[in-house]
CSV table of C-alpha atoms and ligand atoms in Angstrom, one decimal:
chain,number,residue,atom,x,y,z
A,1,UNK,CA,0.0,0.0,0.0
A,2,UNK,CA,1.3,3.7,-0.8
A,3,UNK,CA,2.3,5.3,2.5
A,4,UNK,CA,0.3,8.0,1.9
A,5,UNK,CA,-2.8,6.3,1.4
A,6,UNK,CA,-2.4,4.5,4.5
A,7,UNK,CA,-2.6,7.6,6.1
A,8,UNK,CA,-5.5,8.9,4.1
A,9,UNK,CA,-7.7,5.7,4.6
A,10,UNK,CA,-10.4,6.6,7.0
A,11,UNK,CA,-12.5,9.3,5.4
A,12,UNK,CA,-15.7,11.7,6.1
A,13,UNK,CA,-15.4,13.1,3.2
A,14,UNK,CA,-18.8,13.4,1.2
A,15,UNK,CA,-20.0,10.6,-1.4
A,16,UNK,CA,-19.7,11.4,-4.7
A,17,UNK,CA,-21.5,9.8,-7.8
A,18,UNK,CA,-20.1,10.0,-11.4
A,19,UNK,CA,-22.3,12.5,-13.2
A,20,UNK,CA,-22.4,12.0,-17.5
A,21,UNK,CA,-18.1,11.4,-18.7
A,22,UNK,CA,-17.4,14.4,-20.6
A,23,UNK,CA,-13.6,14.2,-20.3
A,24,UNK,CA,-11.5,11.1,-20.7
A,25,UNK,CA,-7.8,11.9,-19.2
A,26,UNK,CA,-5.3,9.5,-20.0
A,27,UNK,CA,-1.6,9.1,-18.6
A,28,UNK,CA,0.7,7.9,-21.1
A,29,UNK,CA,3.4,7.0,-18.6
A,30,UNK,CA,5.9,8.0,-16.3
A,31,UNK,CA,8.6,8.8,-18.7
A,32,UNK,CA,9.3,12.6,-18.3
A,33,UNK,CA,12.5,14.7,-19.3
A,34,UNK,CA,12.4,16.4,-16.2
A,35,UNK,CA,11.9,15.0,-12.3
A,36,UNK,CA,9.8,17.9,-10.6
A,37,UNK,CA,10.0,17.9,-6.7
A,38,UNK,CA,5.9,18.1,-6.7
A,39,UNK,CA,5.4,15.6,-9.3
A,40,UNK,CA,2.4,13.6,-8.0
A,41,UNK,CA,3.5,10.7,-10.9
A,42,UNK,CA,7.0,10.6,-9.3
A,43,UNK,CA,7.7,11.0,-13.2
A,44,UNK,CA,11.2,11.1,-14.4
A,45,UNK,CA,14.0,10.2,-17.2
A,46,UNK,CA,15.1,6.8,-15.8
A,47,UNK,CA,10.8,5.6,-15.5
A,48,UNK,CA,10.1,2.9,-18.4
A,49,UNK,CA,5.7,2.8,-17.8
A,50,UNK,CA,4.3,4.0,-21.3
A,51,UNK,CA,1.0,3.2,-22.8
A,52,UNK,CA,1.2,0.6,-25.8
A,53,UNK,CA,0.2,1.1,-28.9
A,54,UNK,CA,-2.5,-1.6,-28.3
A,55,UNK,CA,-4.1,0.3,-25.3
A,56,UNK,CA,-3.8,3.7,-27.5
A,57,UNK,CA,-6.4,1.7,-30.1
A,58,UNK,CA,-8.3,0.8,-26.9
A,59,UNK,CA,-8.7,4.4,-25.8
A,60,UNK,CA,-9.5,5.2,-29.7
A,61,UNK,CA,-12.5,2.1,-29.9
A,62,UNK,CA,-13.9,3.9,-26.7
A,63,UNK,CA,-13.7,7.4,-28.3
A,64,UNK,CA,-15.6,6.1,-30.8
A,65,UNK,CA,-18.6,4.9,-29.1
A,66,UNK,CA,-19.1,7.4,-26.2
A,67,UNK,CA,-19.8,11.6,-25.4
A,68,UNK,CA,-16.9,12.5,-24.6
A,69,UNK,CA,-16.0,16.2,-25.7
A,70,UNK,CA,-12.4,16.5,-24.3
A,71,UNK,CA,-9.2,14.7,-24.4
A,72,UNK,CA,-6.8,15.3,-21.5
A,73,UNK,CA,-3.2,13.9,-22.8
A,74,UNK,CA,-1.1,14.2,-19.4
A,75,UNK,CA,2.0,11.9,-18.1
A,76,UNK,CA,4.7,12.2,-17.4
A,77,UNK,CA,5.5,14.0,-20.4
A,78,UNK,CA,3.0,12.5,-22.9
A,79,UNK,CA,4.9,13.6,-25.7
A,80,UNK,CA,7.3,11.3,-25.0
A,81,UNK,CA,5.1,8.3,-26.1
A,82,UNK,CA,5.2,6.8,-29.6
A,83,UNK,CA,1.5,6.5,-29.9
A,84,UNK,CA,0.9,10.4,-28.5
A,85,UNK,CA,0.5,12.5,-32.5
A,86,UNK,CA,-1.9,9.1,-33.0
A,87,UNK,CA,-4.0,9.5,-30.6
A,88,UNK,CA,-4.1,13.3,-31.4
A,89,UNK,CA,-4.8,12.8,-34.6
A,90,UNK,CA,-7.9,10.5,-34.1
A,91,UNK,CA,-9.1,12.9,-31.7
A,92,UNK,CA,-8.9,15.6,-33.8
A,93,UNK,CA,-10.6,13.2,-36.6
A,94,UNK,CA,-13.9,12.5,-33.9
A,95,UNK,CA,-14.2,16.6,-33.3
A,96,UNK,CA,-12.4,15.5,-30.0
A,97,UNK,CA,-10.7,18.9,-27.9
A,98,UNK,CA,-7.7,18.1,-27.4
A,99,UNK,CA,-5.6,19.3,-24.3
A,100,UNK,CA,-1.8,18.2,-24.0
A,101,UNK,CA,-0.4,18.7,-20.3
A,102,UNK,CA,2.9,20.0,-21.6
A,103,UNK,CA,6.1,20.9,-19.3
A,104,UNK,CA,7.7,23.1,-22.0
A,105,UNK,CA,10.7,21.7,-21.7
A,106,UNK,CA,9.7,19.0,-23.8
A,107,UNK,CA,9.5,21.6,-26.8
A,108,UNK,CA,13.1,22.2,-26.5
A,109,UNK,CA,14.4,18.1,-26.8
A,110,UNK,CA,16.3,17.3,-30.4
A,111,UNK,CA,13.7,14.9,-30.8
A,112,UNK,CA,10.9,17.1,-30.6
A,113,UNK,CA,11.5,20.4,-32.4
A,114,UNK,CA,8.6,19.9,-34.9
A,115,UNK,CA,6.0,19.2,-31.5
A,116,UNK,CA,5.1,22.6,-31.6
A,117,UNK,CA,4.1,23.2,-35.5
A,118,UNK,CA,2.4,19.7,-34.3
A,119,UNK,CA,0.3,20.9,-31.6
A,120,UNK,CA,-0.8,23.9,-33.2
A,121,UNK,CA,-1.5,22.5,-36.9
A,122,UNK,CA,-4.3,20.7,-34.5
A,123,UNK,CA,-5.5,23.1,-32.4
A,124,UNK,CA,-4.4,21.2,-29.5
A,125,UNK,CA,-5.0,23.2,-26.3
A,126,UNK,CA,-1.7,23.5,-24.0
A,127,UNK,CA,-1.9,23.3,-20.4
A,128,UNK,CA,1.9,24.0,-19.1
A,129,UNK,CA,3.2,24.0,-15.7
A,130,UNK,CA,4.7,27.5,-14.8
A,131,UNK,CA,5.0,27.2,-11.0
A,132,UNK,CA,5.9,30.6,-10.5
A,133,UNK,CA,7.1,33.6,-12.5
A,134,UNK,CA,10.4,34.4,-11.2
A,135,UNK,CA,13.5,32.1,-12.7
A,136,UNK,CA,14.7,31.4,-8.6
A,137,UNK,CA,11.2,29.5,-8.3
A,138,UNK,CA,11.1,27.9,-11.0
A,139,UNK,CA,14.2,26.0,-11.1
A,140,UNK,CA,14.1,25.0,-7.6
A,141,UNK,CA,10.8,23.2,-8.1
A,142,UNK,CA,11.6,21.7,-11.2
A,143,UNK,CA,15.5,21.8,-11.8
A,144,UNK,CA,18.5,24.2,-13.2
A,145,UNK,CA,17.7,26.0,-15.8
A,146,UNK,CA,13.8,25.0,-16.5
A,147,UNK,CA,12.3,28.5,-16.3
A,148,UNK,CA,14.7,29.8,-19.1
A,149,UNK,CA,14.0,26.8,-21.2
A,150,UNK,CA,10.4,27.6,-20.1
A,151,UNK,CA,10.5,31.2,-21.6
A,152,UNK,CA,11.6,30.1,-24.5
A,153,UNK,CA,9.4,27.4,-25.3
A,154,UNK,CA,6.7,29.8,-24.5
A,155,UNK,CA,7.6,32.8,-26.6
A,156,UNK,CA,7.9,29.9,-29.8
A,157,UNK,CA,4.1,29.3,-29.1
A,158,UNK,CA,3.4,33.0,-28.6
A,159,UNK,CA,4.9,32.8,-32.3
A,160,UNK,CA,2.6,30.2,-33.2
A,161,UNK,CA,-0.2,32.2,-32.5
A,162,UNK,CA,-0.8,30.5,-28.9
A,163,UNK,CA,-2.4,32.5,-26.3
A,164,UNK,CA,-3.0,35.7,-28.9
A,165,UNK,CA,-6.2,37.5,-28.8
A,166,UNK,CA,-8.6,36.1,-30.7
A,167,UNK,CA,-6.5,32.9,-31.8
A,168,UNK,CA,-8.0,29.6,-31.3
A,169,UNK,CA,-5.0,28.0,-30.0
A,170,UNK,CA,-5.2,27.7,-26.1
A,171,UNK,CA,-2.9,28.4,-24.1
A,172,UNK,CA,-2.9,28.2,-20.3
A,173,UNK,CA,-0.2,28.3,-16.9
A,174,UNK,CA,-0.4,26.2,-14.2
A,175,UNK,CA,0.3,27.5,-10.7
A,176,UNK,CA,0.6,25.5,-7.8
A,177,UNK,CA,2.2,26.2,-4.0
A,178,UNK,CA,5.9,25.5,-3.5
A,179,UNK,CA,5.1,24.2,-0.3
A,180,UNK,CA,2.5,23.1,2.0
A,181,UNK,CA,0.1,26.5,1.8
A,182,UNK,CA,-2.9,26.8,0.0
A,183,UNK,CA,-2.6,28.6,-3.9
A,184,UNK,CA,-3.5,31.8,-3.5
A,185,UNK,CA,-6.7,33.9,-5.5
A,186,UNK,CA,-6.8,32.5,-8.8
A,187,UNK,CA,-7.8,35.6,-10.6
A,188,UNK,CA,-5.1,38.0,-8.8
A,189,UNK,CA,-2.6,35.7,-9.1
A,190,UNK,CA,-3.1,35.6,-13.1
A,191,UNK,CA,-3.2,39.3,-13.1
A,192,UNK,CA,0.6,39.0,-11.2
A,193,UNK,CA,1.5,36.3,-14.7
A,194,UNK,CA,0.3,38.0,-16.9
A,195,UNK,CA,1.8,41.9,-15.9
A,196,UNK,CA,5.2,40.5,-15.6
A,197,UNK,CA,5.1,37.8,-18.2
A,198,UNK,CA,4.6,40.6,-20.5
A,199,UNK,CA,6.7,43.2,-19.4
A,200,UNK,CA,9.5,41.1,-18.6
A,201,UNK,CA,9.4,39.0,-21.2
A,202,UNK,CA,6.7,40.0,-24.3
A,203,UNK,CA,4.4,36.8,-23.6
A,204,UNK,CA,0.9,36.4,-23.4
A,205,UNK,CA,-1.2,33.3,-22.0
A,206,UNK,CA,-5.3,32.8,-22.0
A,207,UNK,CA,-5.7,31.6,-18.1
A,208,UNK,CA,-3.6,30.6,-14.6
A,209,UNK,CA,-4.8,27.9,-13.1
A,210,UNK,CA,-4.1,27.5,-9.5
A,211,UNK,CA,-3.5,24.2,-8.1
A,212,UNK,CA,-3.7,22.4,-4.6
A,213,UNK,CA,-1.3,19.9,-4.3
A,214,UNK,CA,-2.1,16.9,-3.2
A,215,UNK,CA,-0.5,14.9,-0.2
A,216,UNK,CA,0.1,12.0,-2.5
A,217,UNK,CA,3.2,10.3,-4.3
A,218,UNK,CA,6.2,12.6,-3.9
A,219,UNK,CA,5.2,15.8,-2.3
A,220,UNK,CA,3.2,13.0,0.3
A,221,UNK,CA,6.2,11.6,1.2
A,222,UNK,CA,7.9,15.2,1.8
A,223,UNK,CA,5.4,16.3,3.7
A,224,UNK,CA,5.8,12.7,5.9
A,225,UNK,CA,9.6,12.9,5.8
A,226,UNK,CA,9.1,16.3,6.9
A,227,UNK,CA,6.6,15.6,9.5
A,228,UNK,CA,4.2,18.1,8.0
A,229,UNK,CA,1.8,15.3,6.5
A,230,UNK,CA,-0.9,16.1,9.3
A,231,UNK,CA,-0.7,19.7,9.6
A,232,UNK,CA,-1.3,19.5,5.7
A,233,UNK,CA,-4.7,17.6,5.7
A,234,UNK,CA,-5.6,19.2,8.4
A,235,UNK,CA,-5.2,22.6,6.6
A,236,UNK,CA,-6.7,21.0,3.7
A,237,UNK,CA,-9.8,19.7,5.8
A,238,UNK,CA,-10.5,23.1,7.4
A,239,UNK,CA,-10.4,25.0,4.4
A,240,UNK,CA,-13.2,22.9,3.5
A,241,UNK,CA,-16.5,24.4,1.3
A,242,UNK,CA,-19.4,22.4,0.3
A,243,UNK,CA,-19.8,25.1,-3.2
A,244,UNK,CA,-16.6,23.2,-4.5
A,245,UNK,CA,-18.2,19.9,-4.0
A,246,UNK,CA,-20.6,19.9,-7.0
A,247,UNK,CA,-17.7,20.7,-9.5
A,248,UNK,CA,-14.9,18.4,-8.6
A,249,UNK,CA,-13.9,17.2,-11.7
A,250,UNK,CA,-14.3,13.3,-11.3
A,251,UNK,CA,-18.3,13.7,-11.6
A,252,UNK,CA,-17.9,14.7,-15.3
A,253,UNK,CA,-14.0,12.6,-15.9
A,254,UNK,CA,-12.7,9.7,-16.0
A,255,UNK,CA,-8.7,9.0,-16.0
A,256,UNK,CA,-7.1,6.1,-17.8
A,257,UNK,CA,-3.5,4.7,-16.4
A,258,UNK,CA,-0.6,3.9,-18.9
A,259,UNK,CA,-1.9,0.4,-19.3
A,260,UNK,CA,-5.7,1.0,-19.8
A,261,UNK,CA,-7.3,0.9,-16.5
A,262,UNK,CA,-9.7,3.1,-15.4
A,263,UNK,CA,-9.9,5.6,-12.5
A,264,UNK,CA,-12.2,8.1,-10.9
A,265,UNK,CA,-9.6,10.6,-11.6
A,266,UNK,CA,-5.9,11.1,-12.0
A,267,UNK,CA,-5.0,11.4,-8.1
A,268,UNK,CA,-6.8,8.2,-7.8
A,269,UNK,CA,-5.0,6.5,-10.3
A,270,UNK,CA,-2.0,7.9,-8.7
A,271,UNK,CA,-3.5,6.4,-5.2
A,272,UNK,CA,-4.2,2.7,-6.9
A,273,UNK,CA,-7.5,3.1,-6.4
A,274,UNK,CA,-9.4,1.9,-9.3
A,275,UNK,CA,-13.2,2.9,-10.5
A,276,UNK,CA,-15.4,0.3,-9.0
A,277,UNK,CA,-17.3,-1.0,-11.4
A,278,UNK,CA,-19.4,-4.6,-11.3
A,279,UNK,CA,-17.6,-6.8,-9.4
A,280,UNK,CA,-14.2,-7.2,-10.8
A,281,UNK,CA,-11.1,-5.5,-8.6
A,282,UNK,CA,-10.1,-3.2,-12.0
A,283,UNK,CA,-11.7,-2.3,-15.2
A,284,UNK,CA,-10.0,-1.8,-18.7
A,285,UNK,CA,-11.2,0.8,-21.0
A,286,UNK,CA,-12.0,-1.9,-23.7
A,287,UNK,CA,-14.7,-3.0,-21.0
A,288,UNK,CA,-16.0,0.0,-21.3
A,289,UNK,CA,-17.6,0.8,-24.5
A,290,UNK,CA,-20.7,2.6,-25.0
A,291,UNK,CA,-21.2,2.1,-21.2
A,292,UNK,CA,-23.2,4.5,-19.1
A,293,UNK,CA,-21.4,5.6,-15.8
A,294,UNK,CA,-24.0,8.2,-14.3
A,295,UNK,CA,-24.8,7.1,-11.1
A,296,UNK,CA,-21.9,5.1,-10.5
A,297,UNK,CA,-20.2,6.1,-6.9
A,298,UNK,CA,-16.6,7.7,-6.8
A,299,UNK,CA,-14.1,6.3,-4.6
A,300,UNK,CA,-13.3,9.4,-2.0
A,301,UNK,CA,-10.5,9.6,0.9
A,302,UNK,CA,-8.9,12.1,2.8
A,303,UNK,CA,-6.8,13.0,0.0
A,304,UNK,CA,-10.5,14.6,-1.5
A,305,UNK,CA,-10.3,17.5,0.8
A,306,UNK,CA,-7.6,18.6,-1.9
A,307,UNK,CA,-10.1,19.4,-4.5
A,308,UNK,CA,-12.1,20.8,-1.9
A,309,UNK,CA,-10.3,23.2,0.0
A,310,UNK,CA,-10.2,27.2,-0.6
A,311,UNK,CA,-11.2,28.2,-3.8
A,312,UNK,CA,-11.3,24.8,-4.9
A,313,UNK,CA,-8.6,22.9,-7.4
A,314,UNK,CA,-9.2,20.8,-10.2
A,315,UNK,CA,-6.8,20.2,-13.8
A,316,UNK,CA,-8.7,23.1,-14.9
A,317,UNK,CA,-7.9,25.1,-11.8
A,318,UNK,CA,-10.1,26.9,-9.3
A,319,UNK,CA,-13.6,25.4,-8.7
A,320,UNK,CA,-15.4,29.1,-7.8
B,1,SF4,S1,7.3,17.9,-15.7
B,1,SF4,FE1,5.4,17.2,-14.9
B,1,SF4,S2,5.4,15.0,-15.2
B,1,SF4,FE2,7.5,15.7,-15.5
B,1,SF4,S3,8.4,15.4,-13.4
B,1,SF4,FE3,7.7,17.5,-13.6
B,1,SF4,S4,5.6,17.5,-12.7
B,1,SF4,FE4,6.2,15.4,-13.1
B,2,SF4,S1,-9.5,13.5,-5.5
B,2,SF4,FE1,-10.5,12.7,-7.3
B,2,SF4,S2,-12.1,11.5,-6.4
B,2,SF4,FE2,-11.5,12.9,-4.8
B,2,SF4,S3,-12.9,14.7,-5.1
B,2,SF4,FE3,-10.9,15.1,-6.2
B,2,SF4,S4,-11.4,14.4,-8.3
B,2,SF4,FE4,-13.0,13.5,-7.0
C-alpha cells in the first residue's frame, strides 16, 4: 500500500457519484524529461511505464462509441510516447478537444522540435506547468535552468499564435504552492502572470490555473519525511467548502493509467484506487464501451479534501 494512502484511509469526506463522462484523461506513462520535486506521478527520465500502442487503439474504440467532448493527454510527459500525434490525430478526426499537459521543456528536446508546429497545426490546447514567475522558483521546483528553457518554449508558441487575442490555440499556466500552503486567489494571481510575463518578457497566455497539491506520491512523502503530513490535511480539511463539492472534476472525468485501466480521476490512479465498477477489482477501458457511468459512486478519501479546499482545485484550476 502507498504510504500516503495509508494515512489517508479513513475518510468523512462526502459521497460522490459519477455525473455524465465528458472528459477522458489518460496518462501515457511516467517517462518525463524532467523529475519535478511536486510531481504527483513521481515521473522522471530513468521511469520505463508508457502506454502501448494496443491500449492507444483501446482508448480510440472507446472514443468512438461514447460523449466525450475532451481529451486530457497528461504523463509524465505524454509527448514522449510513440503512440501520442496518433492518438491526437484520431481525436482531432472525432471533433475530439484536445488538451496536452505539456512541461515546455519537452519543446526544446532534439527529438521534438517539430512538436510545436504539431500541436498547433491541430488546435491542440496546451496546459503547461509555470509554477511561478520568477526564474529562482522555477528552477528549484523543477530543476536548473527549467524557467529559461520555459521562456523560451513559450515565446515559440506565442509565435505560433498561442495564447493571442482572438487565436484559437489555447494556451494556459499552471500554478501550484511550492510548499504546503494553499494557492493563493486565482484571478489576482493571473493578473501577477500575466503583468510581468509581458513586461519582462513580451508573452501572453489565455488563463492561470491554480493548483492544490495533493498529499500523495512525492510531495506526500515530503510532507511525511518532513513531519508536515498532518498539519497539511488538516489545513486542507478546514479549508473545507461544500460550493466546491458539485464541481470536482471526477463527476464529469474519467482517467485512464498507462496500461488502460480506469480511474475516478488522475489522483486516484496515482492512489491505486481503481473505478469500482461490477464486481471485478479493475476495469479496462476496452470493457467500457458505450457504457453508461452516471450514477456510479466515486471512490473518495482524505486526499478529497484537496479538491475541496479554498477556492477549490481541479486540472482546470479553481472550482469558484
Ligand atoms: S514535468 Fe510534470 S510530469 Fe514531469 S516530473 Fe515535472 S511534474 Fe512530473
Ligand atoms: S481527489 Fe479525485 S475522487 Fe476525490 S474529489 Fe478530487 S477528483 Fe474526486
Amino acid at each position: 500500500m502507498h504510504a500516503t494512502l495509508e494515512l489517508l484511509e479513513v475518510t468523512d469526506f462526502p459521497p460522490l457519484q459519477h455525473a455524465r463522462v465528458e472528459t477522458l484523461q489518460i496518462n501515457l506513462g511516467y517517462r518525463c524529461n524532467q523529475q519535478c520535486v511536486h510531481c504527483h506521478v513521481n515521473a522522471g527520465p530513468r521511469r520505463k511505464e508508457s502506454m502501448s500502442h494496443e491500449t492507444a487503439r483501446d482508448i480510440i474504440d472507446y472514443l468512438q462509441q461514447s460523449d466525450i467532448k475532451t481529451l486530457d493527454i497528461t504523463g509524465g510527459a505524454p509527448e514522449m510516447n510513440p503512440h501520442f500525434r496518433e492518438l491526437v490525430l484520431a481525436a482531432k478526426k472525432m471533433d475530439i478537444h484536445v488538451i496536452d499537459r505539456c512541461n515546455l521543456t519537452i519543446l526544446e528536446e532534439p527529438d521534438q522540435t517539430d512538436l510545436a508546429k504539431f500541436l498547433a497545426a491541430n488546435e491542440v490546447e496546451i496546459t503547461a506547468s509555470l509554477p511561478c514567475y520568477l526564474a529562482e522558483n522555477v528552477d528549484k521546483q523543477r530543476g536548473n535552468g527549467v524557467f529559461e528553457t520555459s521562456i523560451r518554449a513559450l515565446k515559440n508558441l506565442n509565435a505560433l499564435g498561442y495564447g493571442q487575442k482572438n487565436s484559437e490555440l489555447l494556451l494556459n499556466l499552471v500554478f501550484n504552492p511550492q510548499g504546503p500552503v494553499l494557492p493563493p486567489p486565482q484571478d489576482s494571481l493571473e493578473k501577477a502572470y500575466k503583468e510581468h510575463l509581458w513586461e519582462t518578457h513580451q508573452i501572453v497566455f489565455d488563463q492561470l490555473y491554480t493548483i492544490t497539491n495533493m498529499p500523495i506520491q512525492r510531495f506526500g512523502s515530503m510532507l511525511i519525511s518532513k513531519g508536515q503530513f498532518d498539519s497539511y490535511l488538516a489545513l486542507l480539511r478546514n479549508a473545507y467548502h461544500e460550493q466546491n463539492l458539485a464541481n470536482v472534476m471526477c463527476l464529469n472525468l474519467i482517467s485512464i493509467d498507462w496500461q488502460g485501466y480506469v480511474y475516478d480521476c488522475d489522483f486516484n490512479q496515482m492512489l491505486d484506487l481503481p473505478l469500482r465498477y461490477g464486481s471485478q477489482p479493475r476495469t479496462h477501458i476496452s470493457q467500457l464501451k458505450g457504457k453508461n457511468l452516471a450514477g456510479l459512486p466515486v471512490v473518495t478519501k482524505d486526499h478529497c479534501y484537496g479538491c475541496t479546499a479554498g477556492q477549490g482545485s481541479s486540472c482546470g484550476g479553481a472550482l469558484n
